[in-house]
Amino acid sequence: MTKNVPQLFGSKVFNDAVMKEYLPKDTYKALKKTIDEGTHLQLDVANVVAHSMKEWAIEQGATHFTHWFQPMTGVTAEKHDSFITPEPGGKVIMSFSGKELVKGEPDASSFPSGGLRATFEARGYTAWDPTSYAFIKDDTLCIPTAFCSYSGEALDKKTPLLRSMQALDKSAVRVLKLFGNENVNRVITTVGPEQEYFLVDSEVYNERPDLIYTGRTLFGAKPPKGQELEDHYFGTIKPRVSAYMKELDEELWKLGILAKTKHNEVAPAQHELAPVFSTTNIATDHNQLTMELMKTVAQRHGMTCLLHEKPFAGVNGSGKHNNWSISTDTGVNLLEPGKTPSQNAQFLLFLTAVIKAVDDYQELLRVSVASAGNDHRLGANEAPPAIISMFLGDELEGIVESIVNGTDYHDKAKQLMSIGATVLPHIPQDTTDRNRTSPFAFTGNKFEFRSLGSSASISGPNIVLNTIVAEVLDIFAEELEKASDFDSALNELVRRELTAHQRIIFNGNGYSDEWVAEAKKRGLANLKSSVDALPAFISDESIEVFTKHGVFTKTEIMSRYDIMLENYHKVINIEALTMISMVKKDIMAAACEYEYSLAETINAKAATGLKLRNKVEEAKLVKAAELVEMLSERLEKLETAVEKATTMSDDYELAKFHREVIFEDMNSLREVVDELEVLVPSDVWPFPTYGEILYSVK
Ligand code: ADP
Ligand code: MG
């Protein structure tokens, strides 16, 4: 059957075309104004919108509606209400009011708030975000909303993102006016997130309590075949995976999500999906939906989708590449080198702003990707290092160098780099993307922030990016607005700032030890774990930049810091408890059974009276006994540490203790288990091995 993709696309979305069709003309106009300009929507207009939305939703088979929001858990939340309203005679009608559309009051007390909502004031409310279209999922009309406390604090990941987009809009428009762009009214940031994931057979998955409870394997010896042959990357897609990908694409298209590219990734069972980019707010909503659908669609195919950053130790982990750019409402990509000297001057100023922002706020960017799961990747020679640096590519680096040195740029035209008077050479996109070890790479007309973990919301990193670039653009605007000679002021600013921020630019191998030493010499931060990184979030400069641009209040910053710390130690705690349970219940028993069978063999041989040799069995038994003893000791050590943690209450102290003690104890317990796994016969070993999991999807 051929599929009519254009017809399928957005069929479950209350998008602009549907609005035009279903809304009276003046209602459509009013709503459009709200969407485009953020004007307040009157309740009578909201009532009309709600009615039409409901009519459309019912035609699509919907029976319920929900405010769909993004609490600080990092996943989405929804509470479904049906449209039914009782009528006399025991009947019901389907209704949905403007009030219900605009505002909701979920019981918010169980979401993390980091102390923002004292228990006596447990109510929060959700407020419709008309800039993100409503959609239907599982017969429910989902209304994208922001989630706030009654005292006005953001309790979610969407509100500060919208605020950061506003901040960047304001600063960027201010800068653009200086270049004479009078017709630009709005500047937005765009994002295309590439999403990596693993697919495993659900039968195998269900036999691994660690995967079920923690999303990653806590034990597992290396399989004989891993990714050494590099035959999986871009390899032929297996039929079962292909069927899954097709259905996933269709489900995403129905929701108006621009699923574009799909392929196998480096590790066995690892894959990637990339959409066409969209506005950051929409891209964030869509990425949340994509992750959710990846999981639900996998279930229908008897598979489980793993979004954890590091499901298998020693095997490539999963990340998310956040392709980011800045665009005007007139459709100009501000990170695209232009064709005329003045466009290029503008491009160079925006480029300089991003370079300065990344250098000045490298620690904040590092915090924005910090999580217990991502700690396994960053700096582990597969993902970018924990040190933030930027890659510009040969062409752009050459240009930057010539600006800094005031020398000729040796392109074909051999022109002196006087900004605003020179046409930049064309920068081919395929030559800018070679350095895969760089955390922050220029890729021709956008930057690719590569340090994100696969399971995280992309909201955090984009909040930081938008805010820090807004801050720098403001500083630049301030200086340039005062200048009597714009061109020379611009030249002087760009040269000065590029010179000042040379240290953040690095085109070499980010995995090498030399880089770690070199970065240290340059004074770049190397925040290896979340525990090292998180305090930067509450530093003076962080509070200053977020509050100045109205992105977070100080209270919101402190609460988010608490939530991140709490999440960090809770995640490791759950892992430790799972590990303890698996060792106690099953692994210890399997190891003892192995010992017993060896001892029995030795006894049985002796009983024959033939004086048979026992060299092999005895050596094996000695080794097994030794490992069982170590297993028992290390288990006890971990249990004691977990017990000790229960006596602590400070979140930072807990996070530090979980990183420095519990996490290390887990690693050393794991070593013994992995050694045992190789010795114990497979029919005795209680859990599927790495090989069985990674090659479970045939
Ligand atoms: P690669 O794997 O080489 O990094 P992909 O084509 O898989 O490249 O991903 C590139 C991503 O960047 C896509 O999601 C694409 O839509 C996105 N992208 C392209 N242009 C922009 C832009 N101006 N702003 C944001 N994202 C962009
Ligand atoms: Mg990429």
XYZ file of C-alpha atoms and ligand atoms in Angstrom:
726
model
C 0.000 0.000 0.000
C 1.412 3.360 -0.892
C 1.231 5.958 1.807
C 0.169 9.482 1.164
C 2.676 11.175 3.424
C 1.578 14.773 2.793
C -1.934 13.751 3.767
C -0.732 11.865 6.820
C 1.541 14.653 7.951
C 0.077 16.702 10.780
C -3.254 14.866 10.562
C -3.370 14.693 14.372
C -2.415 18.335 14.873
C -4.575 21.399 15.366
C -2.233 23.351 13.129
C -2.572 26.538 11.171
C -4.422 24.932 8.271
C -6.921 23.269 10.624
C -7.379 26.497 12.567
C -8.144 28.336 9.350
C -10.727 25.739 8.462
C -12.382 25.360 11.860
C -12.234 28.845 13.377
C -14.398 31.833 12.491
C -12.278 34.435 10.652
C -11.932 36.949 13.481
C -11.196 34.222 16.041
C -8.473 32.884 13.774
C -7.022 36.371 13.459
C -7.048 36.940 17.217
C -5.433 33.579 17.888
C -2.820 34.148 15.206
C -1.931 37.467 16.830
C -1.514 35.680 20.153
C 0.704 33.043 18.554
C 2.854 35.484 16.580
C 3.037 38.411 18.943
C 2.250 36.915 22.329
C -0.809 39.127 22.867
C -3.318 38.156 25.547
C -6.257 36.057 24.361
C -9.687 37.172 25.618
C -11.809 34.504 27.291
C -14.621 34.782 24.765
C -12.124 34.121 21.983
C -10.660 31.219 23.969
C -14.168 29.790 24.287
C -14.597 29.767 20.530
C -11.151 28.227 20.029
C -11.890 25.545 22.633
C -15.188 24.667 21.009
C -13.631 24.281 17.564
C -10.706 22.341 18.955
C -13.085 19.922 20.611
C -15.200 19.497 17.492
C -12.087 18.710 15.486
C -10.722 16.415 18.188
C -13.963 14.433 18.411
C -13.925 13.957 14.638
C -10.474 12.441 15.122
C -11.879 10.029 17.691
C -10.757 11.857 20.829
C -12.728 11.454 24.029
C -10.423 13.205 26.479
C -8.261 16.261 26.780
C -5.164 16.929 28.817
C -2.813 19.742 29.597
C 0.495 18.337 28.467
C 3.444 19.778 30.373
C 7.082 19.260 31.185
C 7.757 19.170 34.914
C 11.304 19.080 36.160
C 11.406 15.301 36.059
C 12.602 15.755 32.476
C 9.725 13.726 31.061
C 6.253 14.924 30.179
C 3.153 14.791 32.345
C -0.521 14.545 31.519
C -3.785 14.055 33.377
C -6.696 13.103 31.175
C -10.199 14.548 31.558
C -13.019 13.399 29.365
C -15.154 15.890 27.468
C -18.332 14.524 29.046
C -20.756 16.783 30.878
C -23.961 15.288 32.399
C -27.288 16.226 30.856
C -30.807 15.732 32.172
C -32.219 12.313 31.368
C -29.002 10.494 32.234
C -27.244 11.608 29.094
C -24.002 13.403 28.455
C -22.773 15.964 25.988
C -19.195 16.579 24.967
C -17.972 19.977 26.079
C -14.747 21.874 26.431
C -14.557 25.477 27.577
C -12.107 28.301 27.025
C -11.296 28.207 30.709
C -10.372 24.541 30.482
C -8.218 25.275 27.445
C -6.355 28.188 28.964
C -5.697 26.988 32.469
C -5.514 23.729 34.394
C -4.800 22.768 37.973
C -3.082 19.426 38.148
C -2.298 18.151 41.606
C 1.217 19.455 41.559
C 2.416 18.369 44.945
C 4.085 15.216 43.726
C 6.300 16.825 41.127
C 9.812 17.886 42.083
C 9.895 21.548 42.985
C 13.127 21.819 44.935
C 11.286 23.448 47.814
C 9.494 25.990 45.619
C 6.094 24.862 46.734
C 5.871 24.448 50.448
C 3.359 21.723 51.229
C 0.811 24.223 52.537
C 0.863 25.795 49.096
C 0.922 22.702 46.968
C -1.071 23.989 44.048
C 0.432 24.758 40.702
C -1.298 25.560 37.480
C -0.764 24.857 33.809
C -1.151 27.615 31.229
C -1.737 27.043 27.529
C 1.241 27.719 25.242
C -0.504 28.698 22.005
C 2.837 28.788 20.155
C 2.947 24.999 20.207
C 0.037 23.327 18.417
C -2.392 21.065 20.255
C -2.353 17.467 19.050
C -4.074 14.138 19.530
C -2.277 11.250 21.118
C -3.956 8.053 22.225
C -7.466 9.511 21.676
C -6.652 12.460 23.886
C -6.437 16.086 22.858
C -3.096 17.253 24.248
C -2.654 20.935 24.929
C 0.973 22.018 25.355
C 1.201 24.073 28.528
C 3.623 25.797 30.868
C 3.546 24.750 34.519
C 3.867 27.385 37.259
C 3.271 27.834 40.954
C 0.650 30.300 42.161
C 3.402 32.603 43.295
C 4.540 32.726 39.654
C 7.631 30.529 39.770
C 8.240 28.203 36.858
C 7.905 24.558 37.852
C 8.734 23.241 34.429
C 11.206 23.157 31.575
C 9.109 25.063 29.058
C 8.577 28.386 30.828
C 12.269 29.303 31.168
C 12.888 28.130 27.604
C 10.243 30.528 26.309
C 11.748 33.261 28.478
C 15.239 32.581 27.112
C 13.935 32.751 23.550
C 12.406 36.112 24.368
C 15.692 37.342 25.817
C 17.600 36.323 22.730
C 14.943 37.830 20.487
C 15.275 41.190 22.203
C 19.077 41.318 22.130
C 19.412 40.031 18.586
C 16.862 42.465 17.171
C 18.745 45.243 18.940
C 21.962 44.203 17.197
C 20.249 43.766 13.836
C 18.883 47.308 13.941
C 22.495 48.510 14.050
C 23.044 46.817 10.725
C 20.023 48.577 9.301
C 17.655 45.593 9.350
C 14.553 47.680 9.923
C 12.141 45.035 8.680
C 13.147 42.357 11.201
C 10.619 42.147 14.015
C 11.558 38.917 15.654
C 14.511 36.615 16.011
C 14.109 32.982 16.944
C 16.495 30.161 17.654
C 16.135 26.937 15.741
C 17.091 23.434 16.793
C 17.396 20.075 15.092
C 18.120 17.387 17.707
C 19.605 14.108 16.494
C 18.381 11.356 18.800
C 20.266 8.118 19.454
C 18.683 5.021 20.982
C 19.018 1.265 21.446
C 16.476 -1.385 20.560
C 16.474 -4.735 22.359
C 14.055 -7.632 22.371
C 11.547 -7.256 25.199
C 11.873 -10.885 26.266
C 15.540 -10.402 27.029
C 14.894 -6.987 28.522
C 12.343 -8.411 30.934
C 14.967 -10.759 32.331
C 17.215 -7.870 33.352
C 15.980 -6.102 36.506
C 18.789 -3.550 36.081
C 17.454 -2.496 32.675
C 13.928 -2.373 34.029
C 14.716 -0.325 37.137
C 17.638 1.806 36.031
C 17.612 1.849 32.223
C 21.154 0.493 32.078
C 22.928 -2.776 32.723
C 24.796 -2.833 36.014
C 26.684 -6.016 35.132
C 27.820 -7.713 31.968
C 31.067 -9.016 30.597
C 32.068 -7.709 27.171
C 30.565 -9.674 24.281
C 33.011 -11.406 21.937
C 31.796 -9.123 19.168
C 31.192 -5.479 19.940
C 31.565 -2.540 17.615
C 35.173 -3.342 16.683
C 34.365 -4.128 13.093
C 32.361 -0.934 12.684
C 29.953 -2.845 10.509
C 26.791 -1.559 12.162
C 27.167 2.175 11.501
C 25.008 3.043 8.494
C 24.684 -0.708 7.869
C 21.646 -2.377 6.353
C 18.675 -2.051 8.675
C 17.242 -5.379 9.882
C 13.648 -6.042 8.764
C 12.269 -5.950 12.288
C 13.979 -2.648 13.022
C 12.958 -1.307 9.654
C 9.296 -2.107 10.342
C 9.637 -0.302 13.646
C 11.260 2.744 12.062
C 8.535 2.944 9.424
C 5.779 2.902 12.001
C 7.642 5.393 14.159
C 8.039 7.763 11.204
C 4.333 7.555 10.480
C 3.325 8.182 14.079
C 5.677 11.156 14.229
C 4.467 12.551 10.920
C 0.870 12.366 12.113
C 1.912 14.588 14.995
C 3.535 17.048 12.631
C 7.028 16.010 13.678
C 9.502 16.337 10.818
C 11.185 12.939 11.163
C 13.753 12.959 8.396
C 16.834 10.782 8.772
C 17.176 7.302 10.238
C 20.127 4.985 10.354
C 22.057 2.420 12.356
C 24.587 3.838 14.777
C 28.035 2.701 15.900
C 27.091 0.102 18.523
C 25.177 -3.092 17.783
C 21.431 -2.465 18.368
C 21.998 1.303 18.294
C 20.143 3.629 15.945
C 19.514 7.303 15.301
C 16.655 9.509 14.215
C 17.016 13.146 13.172
C 14.206 15.555 12.382
C 14.279 18.644 10.203
C 14.972 21.565 12.531
C 12.269 23.851 13.898
C 11.815 26.630 16.456
C 13.493 25.680 19.728
C 10.227 25.536 21.650
C 8.608 23.249 19.087
C 11.781 21.193 18.678
C 11.788 20.615 22.437
C 8.150 19.539 22.546
C 8.699 17.336 19.523
C 11.804 15.717 20.938
C 9.880 14.813 24.104
C 7.149 13.273 21.949
C 9.718 11.496 19.797
C 11.305 9.860 22.836
C 7.900 8.820 24.121
C 6.818 7.362 20.789
C 10.128 5.581 20.338
C 9.244 3.653 23.463
C 5.576 2.982 22.802
C 6.055 1.969 19.176
C 8.857 -0.404 20.214
C 6.438 -2.186 22.554
C 4.147 -2.909 19.607
C 7.048 -4.645 17.911
C 8.014 -6.736 20.929
C 11.051 -4.571 21.505
C 12.151 -2.130 24.171
C 13.733 1.192 23.338
C 16.572 2.210 25.639
C 17.177 5.926 25.886
C 19.745 5.737 28.671
C 23.076 7.431 27.962
C 25.048 4.296 28.682
C 22.991 1.113 28.687
C 26.091 -1.089 28.228
C 29.510 -0.432 29.732
C 32.297 -0.699 27.178
C 29.868 -0.193 24.305
C 29.168 3.153 22.657
C 26.609 5.212 24.581
C 23.779 7.382 23.282
C 23.705 11.130 22.994
C 21.819 13.858 21.321
C 23.314 16.429 18.982
C 21.712 19.803 19.447
C 22.037 21.618 16.112
C 21.365 25.248 16.927
C 21.063 28.427 14.949
C 19.530 31.898 15.032
C 17.026 33.097 12.442
C 15.031 36.220 11.689
C 11.293 36.280 11.041
C 12.261 37.308 7.511
C 13.892 33.921 7.064
C 17.573 34.826 7.348
C 19.850 32.381 9.152
C 22.184 34.645 11.101
C 24.856 31.957 11.357
C 25.015 31.558 7.609
C 27.999 33.386 6.128
C 26.471 35.928 3.774
C 27.135 36.898 0.182
C 27.775 40.586 0.656
C 30.312 42.403 2.842
C 27.673 43.810 5.153
C 25.967 40.434 5.597
C 29.360 39.027 6.416
C 30.078 41.696 8.967
C 26.808 40.771 10.617
C 27.627 37.072 10.472
C 31.032 37.684 12.013
C 29.490 39.646 14.852
C 27.022 36.850 15.658
C 29.783 34.283 15.345
C 31.952 36.305 17.717
C 29.026 36.559 20.133
C 28.623 32.772 20.226
C 32.377 32.282 20.692
C 32.502 34.754 23.574
C 29.353 33.311 25.158
C 30.646 29.732 25.032
C 33.994 30.787 26.494
C 32.591 33.038 29.223
C 29.910 30.547 30.240
C 31.580 27.217 29.490
C 30.776 25.960 32.984
C 27.075 26.709 32.581
C 27.022 24.810 29.303
C 28.701 21.905 31.058
C 26.063 21.979 33.825
C 23.311 21.986 31.222
C 24.317 18.482 30.090
C 25.175 17.092 33.527
C 23.337 14.008 34.761
C 24.195 10.711 36.368
C 23.592 8.949 33.059
C 25.641 11.358 30.956
C 28.585 11.128 33.387
C 29.284 7.727 31.839
C 29.809 9.277 28.409
C 31.453 12.665 28.695
C 35.168 12.211 28.683
C 34.952 8.503 28.011
C 36.466 8.678 24.508
C 33.221 8.197 22.665
C 31.345 11.394 23.384
C 32.916 14.835 23.592
C 35.198 15.407 26.574
C 33.879 17.171 29.670
C 36.022 20.170 28.654
C 33.955 22.577 26.588
C 35.713 23.867 23.472
C 34.708 24.971 19.996
C 35.568 23.696 16.553
C 35.279 26.119 13.664
C 36.626 24.193 10.715
C 39.615 25.161 8.587
C 38.023 27.962 6.575
C 36.487 29.783 9.473
C 39.475 29.269 11.668
C 41.629 30.748 8.929
C 39.336 33.761 8.792
C 39.351 34.183 12.553
C 43.129 33.928 12.618
C 43.547 36.574 9.977
C 41.187 38.885 11.855
C 43.112 38.350 15.065
C 46.496 38.872 13.402
C 45.357 41.576 11.037
C 46.901 39.642 8.178
C 45.758 38.543 4.753
C 43.280 35.760 4.577
C 44.749 33.516 1.948
C 41.664 32.465 0.146
C 41.572 32.665 -3.604
C 40.945 36.391 -3.583
C 43.729 37.113 -1.075
C 41.903 39.880 0.633
C 42.713 41.679 3.825
C 40.153 40.855 6.476
C 38.581 44.208 7.053
C 35.153 43.350 8.385
C 32.359 45.023 6.569
C 34.367 45.540 3.413
C 35.305 42.017 2.499
C 33.339 39.211 0.987
C 33.979 36.004 2.876
C 34.763 32.966 0.854
C 32.042 30.384 0.652
C 32.339 27.944 3.530
C 31.494 24.469 2.292
C 29.495 22.601 4.916
C 31.095 19.239 4.337
C 34.534 20.472 5.369
C 33.392 21.899 8.687
C 32.088 18.740 10.222
C 35.152 16.547 10.406
C 35.947 16.838 14.076
C 33.600 14.464 15.899
C 35.383 14.893 19.225
C 34.456 18.552 19.594
C 31.667 19.428 22.025
C 30.629 22.528 20.115
C 31.241 22.542 16.405
C 30.412 25.025 13.669
C 28.841 23.069 10.844
C 28.548 25.582 8.038
C 25.437 27.509 9.081
C 24.740 26.358 12.640
C 26.473 25.108 15.736
C 26.224 21.539 16.888
C 26.357 21.097 20.661
C 27.246 17.429 20.983
C 27.474 16.847 24.714
C 23.799 16.251 25.409
C 22.699 12.943 26.874
C 20.171 10.876 24.955
C 17.453 10.788 27.611
C 17.501 14.419 28.710
C 15.121 17.137 27.640
C 16.892 19.498 25.255
C 15.326 22.380 27.107
C 18.179 22.923 29.621
C 21.051 23.291 27.141
C 18.978 25.585 24.943
C 17.940 27.763 27.886
C 21.636 28.258 28.633
C 22.630 28.814 25.000
C 19.890 31.356 24.341
C 20.567 33.234 27.556
C 24.340 33.491 27.290
C 24.217 34.540 23.642
C 21.532 37.115 24.505
C 23.818 38.472 27.214
C 26.789 38.855 24.878
C 24.684 40.404 22.094
C 23.455 42.953 24.617
C 27.003 43.836 25.609
C 27.942 44.186 21.948
C 24.881 46.308 21.166
C 25.652 48.574 24.092
C 29.140 49.250 22.752
C 28.186 49.622 19.107
C 25.199 51.885 19.769
C 27.574 54.398 21.312
C 30.063 54.354 18.436
C 30.392 57.367 16.187
C 31.926 55.307 13.391
C 30.069 52.002 13.262
C 32.418 50.206 10.857
C 35.603 50.893 12.748
C 33.921 50.178 16.094
C 32.731 46.863 14.705
C 36.177 45.993 13.391
C 37.755 46.839 16.685
C 35.153 44.867 18.694
C 35.319 41.724 16.598
C 39.122 41.724 16.540
C 39.368 42.373 20.269
C 36.844 39.699 21.262
C 38.142 37.024 18.910
C 41.613 37.670 20.287
C 40.371 37.475 23.860
C 38.596 34.152 23.325
C 41.150 32.206 21.305
C 41.511 29.683 24.101
C 38.053 28.185 23.549
C 38.836 27.322 19.924
C 40.350 23.895 19.463
C 40.491 21.921 16.255
C 42.505 18.941 17.435
C 41.687 15.598 18.998
C 39.504 16.138 22.067
C 40.109 12.563 23.265
C 43.866 12.955 23.700
C 45.677 13.388 27.003
C 47.598 16.272 25.460
C 44.338 18.163 25.115
C 43.521 17.706 28.793
C 46.925 19.182 29.673
C 46.657 21.914 27.047
C 43.126 22.867 28.149
C 44.370 23.179 31.697
C 47.121 25.503 30.517
C 44.518 27.561 28.685
C 42.479 27.822 31.863
C 39.477 25.935 30.504
C 37.236 24.158 32.974
C 37.349 20.377 33.170
C 34.331 19.443 35.273
C 34.509 15.688 35.078
C 31.343 14.629 36.879
C 27.959 16.150 37.631
C 29.052 16.682 41.208
C 31.960 18.798 39.960
C 29.753 20.652 37.488
C 26.504 21.390 39.312
C 27.751 24.079 41.733
C 28.509 26.293 38.707
C 24.753 26.626 38.280
C 24.457 28.625 41.496
C 27.595 30.707 40.977
C 27.294 34.499 41.081
C 27.766 34.832 37.343
C 25.070 32.249 36.658
C 22.564 33.976 38.921
C 23.529 37.316 37.406
C 23.009 36.296 33.788
C 19.772 34.350 34.332
C 18.109 36.980 36.502
C 19.249 39.882 34.317
C 17.478 38.355 31.318
C 14.425 37.266 33.273
C 15.016 33.586 32.505
C 15.169 32.326 36.097
C 14.624 34.064 39.404
C 17.197 33.349 42.070
C 14.661 31.139 43.849
C 14.095 29.163 40.656
C 17.831 28.681 40.233
C 18.269 27.430 43.787
C 15.320 25.064 43.460
C 16.597 23.645 40.176
C 19.998 23.125 41.701
C 18.410 21.119 44.515
C 16.399 19.074 42.046
C 19.470 18.252 39.949
C 21.461 17.181 42.989
C 18.585 15.154 44.353
C 17.990 13.492 41.029
C 21.679 12.651 40.772
C 21.975 10.864 44.109
C 18.591 9.209 43.787
C 19.538 7.701 40.431
C 22.745 6.226 41.842
C 20.921 5.055 44.932
C 18.361 3.145 42.870
C 21.195 1.596 40.877
C 22.982 0.529 44.055
C 19.834 -1.015 45.505
C 19.143 -2.858 42.260
C 22.690 -4.140 42.189
C 22.507 -5.362 45.766
C 19.278 -7.174 45.087
C 20.576 -8.844 41.921
C 23.752 -10.028 43.607
C 22.051 -11.248 46.760
C 19.157 -12.981 45.102
C 20.639 -14.483 41.982
C 24.311 -13.933 41.325
C 25.562 -15.219 44.656
C 23.377 -18.297 44.288
C 24.662 -18.975 40.780
C 28.267 -18.613 41.913
C 27.723 -20.988 44.841
C 26.024 -23.480 42.579
C 29.043 -23.350 40.325
C 31.354 -23.984 43.283
C 29.162 -26.846 44.396
C 29.160 -28.535 41.024
C 32.956 -28.325 40.871
C 33.286 -29.775 44.369
C 30.853 -32.533 43.468
C 32.861 -33.431 40.388
C 36.020 -33.625 42.467
C 34.271 -35.803 45.062
C 32.746 -38.034 42.448
C 36.144 -38.558 40.848
C 37.657 -39.446 44.218
C 34.824 -41.883 44.926
C 35.722 -43.920 41.836
C 38.972 -44.888 43.596
C 40.819 -44.471 40.283
C 43.048 -41.679 41.591
C 41.910 -39.415 38.762
C 43.588 -36.103 38.354
C 41.640 -32.985 39.484
C 43.992 -30.261 38.409
C 41.525 -28.302 36.291
C 38.547 -28.637 38.632
C 40.621 -27.736 41.637
C 42.062 -24.632 40.020
C 38.599 -23.587 38.960
C 37.216 -24.219 42.410
C 39.984 -22.217 44.059
C 39.288 -19.330 41.692
C 35.535 -19.563 42.232
C 35.921 -19.650 46.006
C 38.163 -16.630 45.829
C 35.655 -14.709 43.700
C 32.713 -15.681 45.899
C 34.578 -14.383 48.895
C 35.347 -11.116 47.102
C 31.752 -10.910 45.970
C 30.552 -11.215 49.515
C 33.028 -8.631 50.837
C 32.290 -6.078 48.151
C 28.566 -6.593 48.471
C 28.823 -5.911 52.162
C 30.901 -2.812 51.523
C 28.284 -1.450 49.129
C 25.467 -2.257 51.540
C 27.255 -0.441 54.344
C 27.756 2.621 52.144
C 24.116 2.659 51.069
C 23.137 2.374 54.713
C 25.428 5.244 55.622
C 23.796 7.456 52.992
C 20.483 7.147 54.800
C 21.967 9.110 57.693
C 22.843 12.085 55.470
C 20.445 14.838 54.534
C 22.334 17.558 52.674
C 21.804 17.050 48.943
C 25.277 18.135 47.901
C 26.900 15.930 50.517
C 24.700 13.065 49.363
C 25.574 13.622 45.711
C 29.270 13.719 46.526
C 29.034 10.606 48.672
C 27.168 8.724 45.962
C 29.780 9.695 43.399
C 32.891 9.153 45.467
C 31.904 6.155 47.548
C 28.766 4.351 46.375
C 29.500 4.642 42.667
C 33.057 3.381 43.221
C 31.829 0.511 45.401
C 29.396 -0.422 42.651
C 32.197 -0.472 40.104
C 34.352 -2.759 42.192
C 31.459 -5.113 42.903
C 30.741 -5.201 39.205
C 34.312 -6.262 38.420
C 33.880 -9.475 40.405
C 30.495 -10.226 38.899
C 31.787 -9.754 35.359
C 34.660 -12.098 36.088
C 32.275 -14.689 37.456
C 29.992 -14.369 34.454
C 32.777 -15.575 32.200
C 33.436 -18.653 34.397
C 29.946 -19.786 35.332
C 28.206 -21.993 32.707
C 25.479 -20.162 30.783
C 22.680 -22.414 31.986
C 23.545 -21.478 35.564
C 24.094 -17.759 34.983
C 20.835 -16.015 35.948
C 20.794 -13.153 33.456
C 21.071 -12.704 29.682
C 24.591 -11.680 28.686
C 25.646 -8.601 26.712
C 25.888 -10.703 23.589
C 22.373 -12.027 24.093
C 20.956 -8.555 24.687
C 22.852 -6.665 21.998
C 22.067 -9.239 19.329
C 18.548 -10.014 20.556
C 16.825 -8.297 17.657
C 17.364 -10.569 14.703
P 24.987 15.112 10.947
O 24.651 13.713 11.373
O 26.041 15.199 9.896
O 25.297 16.014 12.085
P 22.208 15.422 10.192
O 21.736 15.774 8.822
O 21.927 14.065 10.721
O 23.748 15.768 10.217
O 21.621 16.443 11.232
C 21.692 17.768 11.042
C 20.568 18.397 11.835
O 20.757 19.801 11.834
C 19.183 18.148 11.251
O 18.272 17.920 12.279
C 18.915 19.473 10.561
O 17.550 19.761 10.382
C 19.548 20.422 11.531
N 19.728 21.787 10.991
C 20.011 22.157 9.737
N 19.993 23.513 9.631
C 19.686 24.003 10.866
C 19.484 25.303 11.399
N 19.599 26.399 10.669
N 19.168 25.404 12.707
C 19.048 24.310 13.471
N 19.219 23.074 13.019
C 19.531 22.905 11.733
Mg 25.422 15.462 14.060
